[in-house]
N, CA, C and O of each residue as an XYZ file, in Angstrom:
708
protein
N       0.876     -0.936     -0.235
C      -0.098     -0.102     -0.528
C       0.804      1.073      0.209
O       1.601      0.851      1.120
N       0.486      2.512     -0.432
C       1.247      3.667     -0.482
C       1.491      4.384      0.823
O       0.703      3.959      1.668
N       2.261      5.277      1.275
C       2.596      5.659      2.279
C       1.624      6.542      2.801
O       1.723      6.888      3.978
N       0.580      7.008      2.006
C      -0.288      8.265      2.607
C      -1.451      6.835      3.288
O      -1.729      6.867      4.487
N      -1.881      5.971      2.613
C      -2.807      5.020      2.978
C      -2.257      4.336      4.016
O      -2.955      4.045      4.987
N      -1.245      4.072      3.963
C      -0.659      3.101      5.684
C      -0.312      4.531      6.968
O      -0.217      4.400      8.189
N      -0.233      5.344      6.450
C      -0.205      6.241      7.420
C      -1.427      6.687      7.882
O      -1.285      7.113      9.029
N      -2.709      6.788      7.445
C      -3.722      7.216      7.869
C      -4.473      5.685      8.716
O      -5.254      5.905      9.641
N      -4.210      4.415      8.376
C      -4.400      3.412      9.001
C      -3.655      3.496     10.263
O      -4.185      3.220     11.340
N      -2.598      3.822     10.163
C      -1.627      3.761     11.451
C      -2.120      4.735     12.377
O      -2.120      4.398     13.561
N      -2.699      6.306     11.964
C      -3.021      6.905     12.863
C      -4.283      6.651     13.365
O      -4.581      7.019     14.502
N      -5.184      5.971     12.534
C      -6.595      5.301     13.098
C      -6.161      4.585     14.035
O      -6.551      4.898     15.160
N      -5.381      3.600     13.928
C      -5.106      2.671     14.746
C      -4.501      3.503     16.654
O      -4.652      3.371     17.868
N      -3.840      4.277     15.662
C      -3.170      4.998     17.343
C      -4.117      5.589     18.337
O      -4.030      5.636     19.564
N      -5.251      6.131     17.342
C      -6.374      7.096     18.030
C      -7.448      6.057     18.654
O      -8.205      6.523     19.505
N      -7.575      4.771     18.329
C      -8.098      4.058     18.790
C      -7.517      3.372     20.505
O      -8.134      3.261     21.565
N      -6.256      3.065     20.169
C      -5.542      2.658     21.198
C      -5.122      3.925     22.469
O      -4.818      3.760     23.650
N      -5.297      5.555     21.425
C      -4.401      6.383     22.741
C      -4.893      6.521     23.919
O      -4.122      6.844     24.822
N      -6.201      6.325     24.185
C      -6.868      6.427     25.513
C      -6.376      5.237     26.457
O      -6.538      5.428     27.662
N      -5.856      4.155     26.101
C      -5.192      3.283     27.300
C      -4.256      2.762     26.842
O      -4.044      1.550     26.816
N      -3.123      4.197     26.141
C      -1.723      3.766     26.080
C      -0.928      5.511     26.590
O      -1.257      6.666     26.321
N       0.025      5.013     27.283
C       0.958      6.214     27.478
C       1.566      6.888     26.287
O       1.706      8.105     26.161
N       1.899      5.999     25.460
C       2.575      6.403     24.434
C       2.439      5.774     23.414
O       2.064      4.635     23.691
N       2.636      6.049     21.571
C       2.275      5.440     20.471
C       3.245      6.123     19.339
O       3.393      7.316     19.073
N       3.705      5.247     18.904
C       4.609      5.477     17.497
C       4.467      4.759     16.565
O       4.629      3.566     16.825
N       4.176      5.055     15.356
C       4.376      4.561     14.093
C       5.989      4.395     14.035
O       6.790      5.281     14.332
N       6.301      3.124     13.607
C       7.877      2.654     13.187
C       7.797      2.210     11.838
O       6.950      2.698     11.090
N       8.703      1.212     11.394
C       8.929      0.640     10.393
C       8.985      1.650      9.401
O       9.586      2.714      9.546
N       7.938      1.086      7.726
C       8.471      1.814      6.899
C       7.911      3.111      6.822
O       8.448      4.118      6.361
N       6.774      2.996      7.319
C       5.838      4.257      7.512
C       6.971      5.684      8.297
O       7.161      6.820      7.864
N       7.465      5.092      9.401
C       8.427      6.201     10.305
C       9.893      6.456      8.924
O      10.407      7.574      8.914
N      10.138      5.964      8.447
C      10.908      6.195      7.260
C      10.679      6.520      5.790
O      11.542      6.423      4.918
N       9.507      6.890      5.624
C       8.552      7.515      4.909
C       9.300      7.064      3.490
O       9.866      7.689      2.593
N       9.045      5.826      3.714
C       9.069      4.748      2.253
C       7.511      4.822      1.399
O       6.379      4.720      1.871
N       7.919      5.023      0.078
C       6.752      4.952     -0.593
C       5.713      3.674     -0.952
O       4.651      3.701     -1.574
N       6.299      2.739     -0.435
C       5.248      1.280     -0.668
C       5.653      0.873      0.499
O       6.856      0.906      0.757
N       4.553      0.328      1.597
C       4.337     -0.004      3.229
C       4.209     -1.272      2.725
O       3.654     -1.415      1.635
N       4.673     -2.319      3.395
C       4.109     -3.875      3.587
C       3.172     -3.995      4.655
O       2.070     -4.400      4.284
N       3.265     -3.811      5.612
C       2.827     -3.777      6.952
C       3.240     -2.641      8.095
O       4.246     -1.941      8.210
N       2.159     -2.747      8.806
C       2.390     -1.427      9.663
C       2.711     -2.018     10.920
O       2.183     -2.988     11.464
N       4.123     -0.932     11.499
C       4.199     -1.640     12.447
C       4.471     -0.141     13.414
O       5.052      0.894     13.089
N       3.601     -0.628     15.073
C       3.497      0.229     15.712
C       3.794     -0.379     17.047
O       3.499     -1.524     17.392
N       4.631      0.847     18.001
C       5.219      0.724     19.072
C       4.091      1.458     20.048
O       3.436      2.449     19.723
N       4.000      0.673     21.458
C       2.952      1.742     22.000
C       3.251      0.758     23.746
O       3.670     -0.368     24.013
N       2.860      1.702     24.408
C       3.194      1.695     25.943
C       2.015      1.509     26.433
O       1.636      2.627     26.783
N       0.850      0.402     26.768
C       0.039      0.222     27.250
C      -0.166      0.523     28.629
O       0.347     -0.162     29.513
N      -1.011      1.682     28.900
C      -1.258      1.906     30.358
C      -1.717      0.273     31.327
O      -2.567     -0.522     30.926
N      -1.048      0.142     32.388
C      -1.019     -0.974     33.160
C      -1.631     -0.529     34.507
O      -1.642      0.643     34.884
N      -2.226     -1.751     35.315
C      -2.686     -1.829     36.589
C      -1.661     -2.453     37.280
O      -0.824     -3.203     36.779
N      -1.772     -2.022     38.809
C      -0.688     -2.765     39.820
C      -1.485     -4.233     40.049
O      -2.710     -4.355     40.030
N      -0.989     -4.787     40.162
C      -1.154     -6.494     40.592
C      -1.173     -6.406     42.261
O      -0.461     -5.525     42.742
N      -1.649     -6.937     42.839
C      -1.392     -6.906     44.225
C      -2.105     -8.446     45.003
O      -3.237     -8.881     44.795
N      -1.257     -8.928     45.739
C      -1.907    -10.470     46.239
C      -2.933    -10.149     47.340
O      -3.411     -9.054     47.638
N      -3.129    -11.201     47.804
C      -4.367    -11.266     48.988
C      -4.199    -10.461     50.180
O      -5.134    -10.318     50.968
N      -2.823     -9.812     50.401
C      -2.788     -8.891     51.195
C      -2.238     -7.683     51.076
O      -1.486     -7.096     51.854
N      -2.760     -7.288     49.828
C      -2.128     -5.987     49.325
C      -0.881     -5.744     49.120
O      -0.540     -4.573     48.953
N      -0.147     -6.542     49.093
C       1.282     -6.598     48.368
C       1.290     -6.216     47.025
O       0.594     -6.788     46.186
N       2.171     -5.113     46.726
C       2.408     -5.310     45.132
C       3.056     -6.457     44.374
O       4.168     -6.865     44.709
N       2.398     -6.972     43.385
C       3.208     -8.197     42.889
C       3.546     -8.041     41.520
O       4.152     -8.952     40.955
N       3.241     -7.034     40.929
C       3.340     -6.694     39.627
C       2.475     -6.047     38.681
O       1.489     -5.473     39.144
N       2.649     -6.035     37.529
C       1.487     -5.303     36.632
C       0.825     -5.976     35.622
O       1.180     -7.091     35.241
N      -0.023     -5.430     35.209
C      -0.916     -6.204     34.070
C      -1.423     -5.070     33.136
O      -1.823     -3.985     33.558
N      -1.358     -5.494     31.572
C      -1.983     -4.376     30.687
C      -3.291     -4.201     31.207
O      -3.698     -5.123     31.914
N      -4.035     -3.247     31.026
C      -5.436     -2.636     31.616
C      -6.251     -3.653     30.506
O      -5.806     -4.225     29.510
N      -7.304     -3.644     30.952
C      -8.265     -4.472     30.204
C      -8.717     -3.936     28.787
O      -8.537     -4.466     27.690
N      -9.357     -2.733     29.100
C      -9.504     -1.843     27.792
C      -8.719     -1.652     26.749
O      -9.265     -1.446     25.665
N      -7.213     -1.676     26.836
C      -6.109     -1.564     25.623
C      -6.369     -3.481     25.108
O      -6.402     -3.740     23.905
N      -6.521     -4.576     26.109
C      -7.010     -5.828     25.291
C      -7.891     -5.877     24.563
O      -7.800     -5.888     23.335
N      -8.736     -5.909     25.112
C     -10.338     -5.316     24.303
C     -10.573     -4.756     23.209
O     -11.605     -5.003     22.585
N      -9.773     -4.011     22.837
C      -9.570     -3.026     21.677
C      -8.837     -3.725     20.685
O      -9.201     -3.945     19.530
N      -7.911     -4.013     21.160
C      -6.797     -4.951     19.999
C      -7.762     -6.458     20.016
O      -7.859     -7.072     18.954
N      -8.279     -6.862     20.956
C      -9.091     -7.985     20.904
C      -9.975     -8.227     19.393
O     -10.069     -9.254     18.720
N     -10.598     -6.789     19.152
C     -11.284     -6.513     18.392
C     -11.305     -6.581     16.779
O     -12.273     -6.358     16.052
N      -9.916     -6.965     16.380
C      -9.365     -7.129     15.272
C      -8.577     -8.372     14.965
O      -7.644     -8.581     15.740
N      -8.799     -9.439     13.775
C      -8.494    -10.554     13.583
C      -6.817    -10.971     13.981
O      -5.745    -10.510     13.587
N      -7.143    -11.978     14.874
C      -5.568    -11.949     15.449
C      -4.667    -13.444     14.479
O      -5.171    -14.483     14.053
N      -3.312    -12.991     14.415
C      -2.535    -13.756     13.409
C      -1.739    -14.215     14.159
O      -1.339    -15.369     14.003
N      -1.352    -13.519     15.054
C      -0.161    -14.245     16.515
C      -0.134    -13.495     17.545
O      -0.460    -12.335     17.291
N       0.145    -13.717     18.688
C       0.327    -13.211     20.059
C      -0.258    -12.566     20.529
O      -1.153    -12.266     19.738
N      -0.395    -12.008     21.535
C      -1.362    -11.028     22.541
C      -0.830    -10.067     22.874
O       0.357     -9.819     23.083
N      -2.209     -9.165     22.967
C      -1.970     -7.685     23.613
C      -1.291     -7.069     24.827
O      -0.885     -5.935     25.080
N      -1.318     -8.394     25.582
C      -0.612     -8.304     27.043
C       0.890     -8.816     26.720
O       1.536     -8.788     27.768
N       1.517     -9.187     25.839
C       2.107     -9.746     25.588
C       3.711     -8.330     24.919
O       3.914     -7.136     25.141
N       4.324     -9.235     24.225
C       5.770     -8.131     24.148
C       4.951     -8.035     22.477
O       4.704     -6.829     22.440
N       4.573     -8.452     21.521
C       4.104     -8.578     20.254
C       3.043     -9.262     19.827
O       2.781    -10.397     20.223
N       2.288     -8.549     18.900
C       0.933     -9.050     18.431
C       0.697     -8.362     17.119
O       0.723     -7.149     16.912
N       0.408     -9.558     16.067
C       0.189     -9.161     14.771
C      -1.531     -9.588     14.574
O      -2.104    -10.665     14.744
N      -2.025     -8.284     14.155
C      -3.688     -8.690     13.776
C      -3.572     -7.934     12.265
O      -2.624     -7.396     11.692
N      -5.063     -8.162     11.876
C      -5.723     -7.911     10.721
C      -6.535     -6.616     10.919
O      -7.691     -6.758     11.316
N      -6.048     -5.300     10.678
C      -7.114     -4.383     10.513
C      -7.267     -3.689      9.500
O      -6.247     -3.255      8.966
N      -8.795     -3.316      8.829
C      -9.349     -3.313      7.757
C      -8.617     -3.751      6.448
O      -8.446     -3.116      5.407
N      -8.265     -4.909      6.766
C      -7.732     -5.855      5.584
C      -6.118     -5.677      5.802
O      -5.603     -6.680      5.307
N      -5.155     -4.858      6.311
C      -3.606     -4.760      6.355
C      -3.302     -5.350      7.592
O      -3.898     -5.054      8.628
N      -2.230     -6.323      7.508
C      -1.242     -6.544      8.682
C      -1.386     -5.931      9.366
O      -2.516     -5.474      9.193
N      -0.817     -5.388     10.437
C      -0.808     -4.377     11.468
C       0.536     -5.413     12.581
O       0.484     -6.638     12.469
N       1.362     -4.938     13.327
C       2.363     -5.390     14.203
C       2.269     -4.160     15.341
O       2.572     -2.983     15.147
N       1.748     -4.778     16.625
C       2.363     -4.068     17.746
C       2.740     -4.459     18.796
O       2.212     -5.268     19.558
N       3.961     -3.729     18.910
C       4.916     -4.137     19.639
C       4.785     -3.146     21.371
O       4.998     -1.940     21.495
N       4.363     -4.164     22.548
C       4.437     -3.573     23.347
C       5.488     -3.069     24.181
O       6.329     -3.938     24.413
N       5.739     -1.888     24.746
C       7.235     -1.732     25.480
C       6.645     -0.960     26.873
O       5.504     -1.127     27.301
N       7.721     -0.033     27.518
C       7.400      0.494     28.908
C       8.269      1.347     28.570
O       8.744      1.396     27.436
N       8.625      2.224     29.640
C       9.091      3.553     29.512
C      10.746      3.222     29.565
O      11.559      3.912     28.950
N      11.012      2.400     30.153
C      12.529      1.780     29.762
C      13.316      1.387     28.714
O      14.525      1.415     28.487
N      11.864      0.833     27.845
C      12.506      0.350     26.751
C      12.084      0.776     25.227
O      12.282      0.126     24.201
N      11.513      1.919     25.354
C      10.776      2.289     24.511
C      11.524      2.782     23.200
O      10.931      2.680     22.126
N      13.227      3.485     23.264
C      13.882      3.845     22.838
C      14.506      2.644     21.744
O      14.732      2.814     20.546
N      14.728      1.264     22.625
C      15.246      0.508     22.186
C      14.148     -0.063     20.958
O      14.637     -0.367     19.870
N      12.842     -0.180     21.144
C      12.169     -1.425     20.333
C      11.489     -0.222     19.585
O      10.509     -0.472     18.882
N      11.846      0.782     19.669
C      11.521      1.836     18.086
C      12.358      1.950     17.073
O      12.160      2.087     15.866
N      13.564      1.857     17.870
C      15.167      1.831     17.172
C      15.236      0.841     16.145
O      15.552      0.982     14.963
N      14.805     -0.443     16.936
C      14.897     -1.415     16.184
C      13.685     -1.800     15.203
O      13.805     -2.234     14.057
N      12.310     -1.509     16.004
C      10.953     -1.590     14.885
C      10.996     -0.860     13.851
O      10.334     -1.130     12.848
N      11.917      0.353     13.952
C      11.907      1.379     12.415
C      12.986      0.695     11.588
O      13.037      1.222     10.477
N      13.807     -0.223     11.725
C      14.714     -0.289     10.730
C      15.597      0.416      9.814
O      16.184      1.386     10.294
N      15.787      0.163      8.737
C      15.693     -1.079      8.281
C      16.613     -2.026      8.280
O      17.792     -1.906      8.613
N      15.897     -3.255      7.789
C      16.596     -4.437      8.361
C      18.460     -4.222      8.305
O      19.076     -3.991      9.345
N      19.170     -4.342      6.948
C      20.251     -3.990      6.942
C      21.147     -2.613      8.159
O      22.349     -2.643      8.426
N      20.270     -1.686      8.625
C      20.344     -0.867      9.883
C      20.524     -1.565     10.525
O      21.659     -1.862     10.898
N      19.559     -2.063     10.881
C      19.338     -3.167     12.271
C      20.421     -4.105     12.520
O      21.029     -4.370     13.558
N      20.543     -4.627     11.122
C      21.701     -5.249     11.336
C      22.993     -4.969     12.064
O      23.498     -5.571     13.012
N      23.522     -3.617     11.207
C      24.934     -2.878     11.566
C      24.434     -2.666     13.073
O      25.139     -3.343     13.821
N      23.660     -2.101     13.618
C      23.369     -1.656     14.627
C      23.437     -2.812     16.048
O      23.499     -2.482     17.232
N      23.414     -3.758     15.671
C      23.718     -5.107     16.806
C      24.783     -5.422     16.415
O      25.259     -6.312     17.121
N      25.652     -5.005     15.304
C      27.275     -5.376     15.294
C      27.621     -4.515     16.031
O      28.269     -4.981     16.968
N      27.483     -3.284     16.072
C      28.033     -2.388     17.135
C      27.691     -2.510     18.770
O      28.535     -2.307     19.644
N      25.804     -3.011     19.111
C      25.682     -3.496     20.384
C      26.876     -4.569     20.773
O      27.584     -4.676     21.774
N      26.782     -5.345     19.490
C      28.122     -6.405     20.028
C      29.372     -5.803     20.442
O      29.672     -6.000     21.620
N      29.988     -5.270     19.900
C      31.433     -4.290     19.763
C      31.567     -3.587     20.788
O      32.739     -3.424     21.128
N      30.474     -2.904     21.673
C      30.561     -2.129     22.794
C      30.184     -3.179     24.052
O      29.833     -2.747     25.150
N      30.321     -4.843     23.704
C      30.015     -5.657     25.037
C      28.802     -5.304     25.441
O      28.646     -5.190     26.657
N      27.876     -5.095     24.717
C      26.394     -4.959     25.335
C      25.781     -6.348     24.287
O      26.360     -7.007     23.423
N      24.324     -6.408     24.842
C      23.624     -7.637     24.026
C      22.174     -6.894     23.862
O      21.787     -6.273     24.852
N      21.417     -6.902     22.809
C      19.977     -6.556     23.088
C      19.283     -7.857     22.892
O      19.452     -8.586     21.915
N      18.330     -8.141     24.095
C      17.851     -9.017     24.475
C      16.376     -8.999     24.963
O      16.238     -7.848     25.377
N      15.237     -9.632     25.132
C      14.248     -9.722     25.071
C      13.472     -8.266     24.973
O      12.445     -8.312     25.650
N      13.669     -6.951     24.312
C      13.361     -5.778     24.420
C      14.007     -5.202     25.157
O      13.501     -4.272     25.785
N      15.268     -5.533     25.328
C      15.896     -3.920     26.579
C      17.512     -4.471     26.220
O      17.838     -5.658     26.243
N      18.196     -3.618     25.973
C      19.880     -3.556     25.835
C      20.028     -3.840     27.285
O      19.304     -3.431     28.192
N      21.165     -4.665     27.372
C      21.611     -5.578     28.545
C      23.445     -4.930     28.427
O      24.148     -4.892     27.417
N      23.786     -4.501     29.816
C      25.097     -4.683     29.971
C      25.250     -5.803     30.922
O      24.670     -5.670     32.000
N      25.877     -6.804     30.731
C      26.046     -7.863     31.530
C      25.053     -8.362     31.952
O      24.424     -8.790     30.984
N      24.398     -8.612     33.114
C      23.309     -9.015     33.758
C      22.248     -7.629     34.288
O      21.170     -7.623     34.883
N      23.149     -6.488     33.744
C      22.052     -5.119     33.932
C      21.156     -4.399     32.859
O      21.704     -3.937     31.858
N      19.783     -4.287     33.035
C      19.012     -3.761     31.968
C      19.890     -2.535     31.742
O      20.615     -2.161     32.664
N      19.875     -1.942     30.683
C      19.845     -0.629     30.469
C      18.491      0.263     30.448
O      17.541     -0.413     30.054
N      18.167      1.522     30.749
C      16.913      2.447     30.741
C      17.622      2.743     29.354
O      18.816      3.041     29.316
N      16.834      2.649     28.211
C      16.714      3.253     27.004
C      15.240      3.880     26.627
O      14.559      3.439     25.702
N      14.912      4.789     27.333
C      13.870      5.689     27.041
C      13.390      6.197     25.452
O      12.305      6.271     24.875
N      14.889      6.517     25.064
C      14.464      7.241     23.769
C      15.703      6.638     22.814
O      16.692      6.044     23.245
N      15.441      6.902     21.574
C      16.203      6.226     20.634
C      17.343      7.221     20.577
O      18.196      6.829     19.781
N      17.558      8.032     20.979
C      18.919      9.321     21.035
C      20.098      8.637     22.421
O      21.329      8.655     22.423
N      18.977      7.991     23.664
C      19.749      7.658     24.548
C      20.345      6.208     24.043
O      21.467      5.960     24.483
N      19.739      5.180     23.155
C      20.337      4.182     22.542
C      21.563      4.649     21.512
O      22.399      3.750     21.415
N      21.777      5.450     20.973
C      22.579      6.038     20.156
C      23.911      6.593     20.984
O      25.060      6.256     20.698
N      23.607      7.370     21.904
C      24.376      7.702     22.889
C      25.349      6.420     23.655
O      26.563      6.335     23.837
N      24.304      5.578     23.966
C      25.086      4.080     25.054
C      26.224      3.609     23.560
O      27.447      3.495     23.641
N      25.661      3.474     22.710
C      26.460      2.909     21.345
C      27.786      4.074     21.212
O      28.926      3.634     21.056
N      27.613      5.127     21.263
C      28.651      6.082     20.837
C      28.558      6.942     19.455
O      29.399      7.664     18.919
N      27.069      6.562     19.028
C      27.158      7.173     17.726
C      26.043      8.463     17.363
O      25.046      8.769     18.017
N      26.312      8.796     16.705
C      25.239     10.435     16.530
C      23.922      9.729     15.878
O      23.818      8.831     15.043
N      22.884     10.552     16.650
C      21.687     10.194     15.846
C      21.653     10.099     14.666
O      22.537     10.599     13.970
N      20.587      9.409     14.137
C      20.323      9.033     12.794
C      18.811      9.425     12.510
O      17.857      9.086     13.211
N      18.777      9.940     11.743
C      17.156     10.467     11.645
C      16.510      9.171     10.800
O      17.124      8.466      9.999
N      15.307      9.067     11.139
C      14.776      7.494     10.252
C      14.858      7.150      9.094
O      15.115      6.031      8.650
N      14.570      8.411      8.379
C      14.164      8.689      6.683
C      15.973      8.124      6.242
O      16.203      7.732      5.098
N      16.896      8.161      7.124
C      17.959      7.798      6.238
C      18.879      6.629      7.061
O      20.108      6.681      7.059
N      18.013      5.429      7.855
C      18.429      4.554      8.735
C      18.631      3.196      7.244
O      17.714      2.446      6.908
N      20.012      3.212      6.603
C      19.965      2.117      6.074
C      21.625      1.789      6.304
O      22.304      2.640      6.878
N      22.292      0.433      5.800
C      23.675      0.566      6.238
C      24.566      1.610      5.339
O      25.764      1.697      5.609
N      24.223      2.106      4.677
C      24.899      3.187      4.299
C      25.357      4.178      4.690
O      26.458      4.654      4.413
N      24.046      4.839      5.804
C      23.946      5.714      6.511
C      24.774      5.674      7.738
O      25.418      6.636      8.156
N      24.712      4.388      8.346
C      25.412      3.976      9.446
C      26.674      4.023      9.253
O      27.391      4.561     10.097
N      27.244      3.419      8.004
C      28.674      3.650      7.872
C      29.588      4.837      7.695
O      30.783      5.049      7.903
N      28.402      5.639      7.158
C      29.092      7.336      6.825
C      29.215      7.823      8.506
O      30.192      8.471      8.880
N      28.250      7.479      9.330
C      28.307      8.158     10.942
C      29.062      7.622     11.530
O      29.060      8.052     12.683
N      29.891      6.724     11.349
C      31.034      6.049     12.256
C      32.274      6.169     11.759
O      33.230      5.603     12.289
N      32.395      7.034     10.526
C      33.816      7.527     10.294
C      34.357      8.533     10.968
O      35.513      8.883     10.733
């Protein structure tokens, strides 16, 4: 589909989810402003409620039911809205929703913006820095790093920020000279 149509669909989805999210961002080909888009990638921070045990001690967090119900209206391809990723069909188009939180929003948006060559080059730089990208987080050994923004991800890797439209293997090589 063309960029304008994909952007409209992504904006519609974000409008439907925004009452139940702290943050949402179009990623993938839409964010890179590619003329043709094959699927729609969106990273969201769904609102969460604290879970408590029978003594009212906090035990964790759960995605709010309104977010789950909204996503579950769309035909499921795979994954769940309370997991890390779900793929759905919205108005006949494939949509991939990636769930994040404040500490990994930057890591997930960077990876989900791509392109694939750029992401592979970033992962090489991650390894070169002695870090690891795992489970939606950037790790320094056993410690999860807080990466709330893409700018922070680039800073940790010692790289200048690269605009989404310029993210390909060539742009990465040019920025590391």
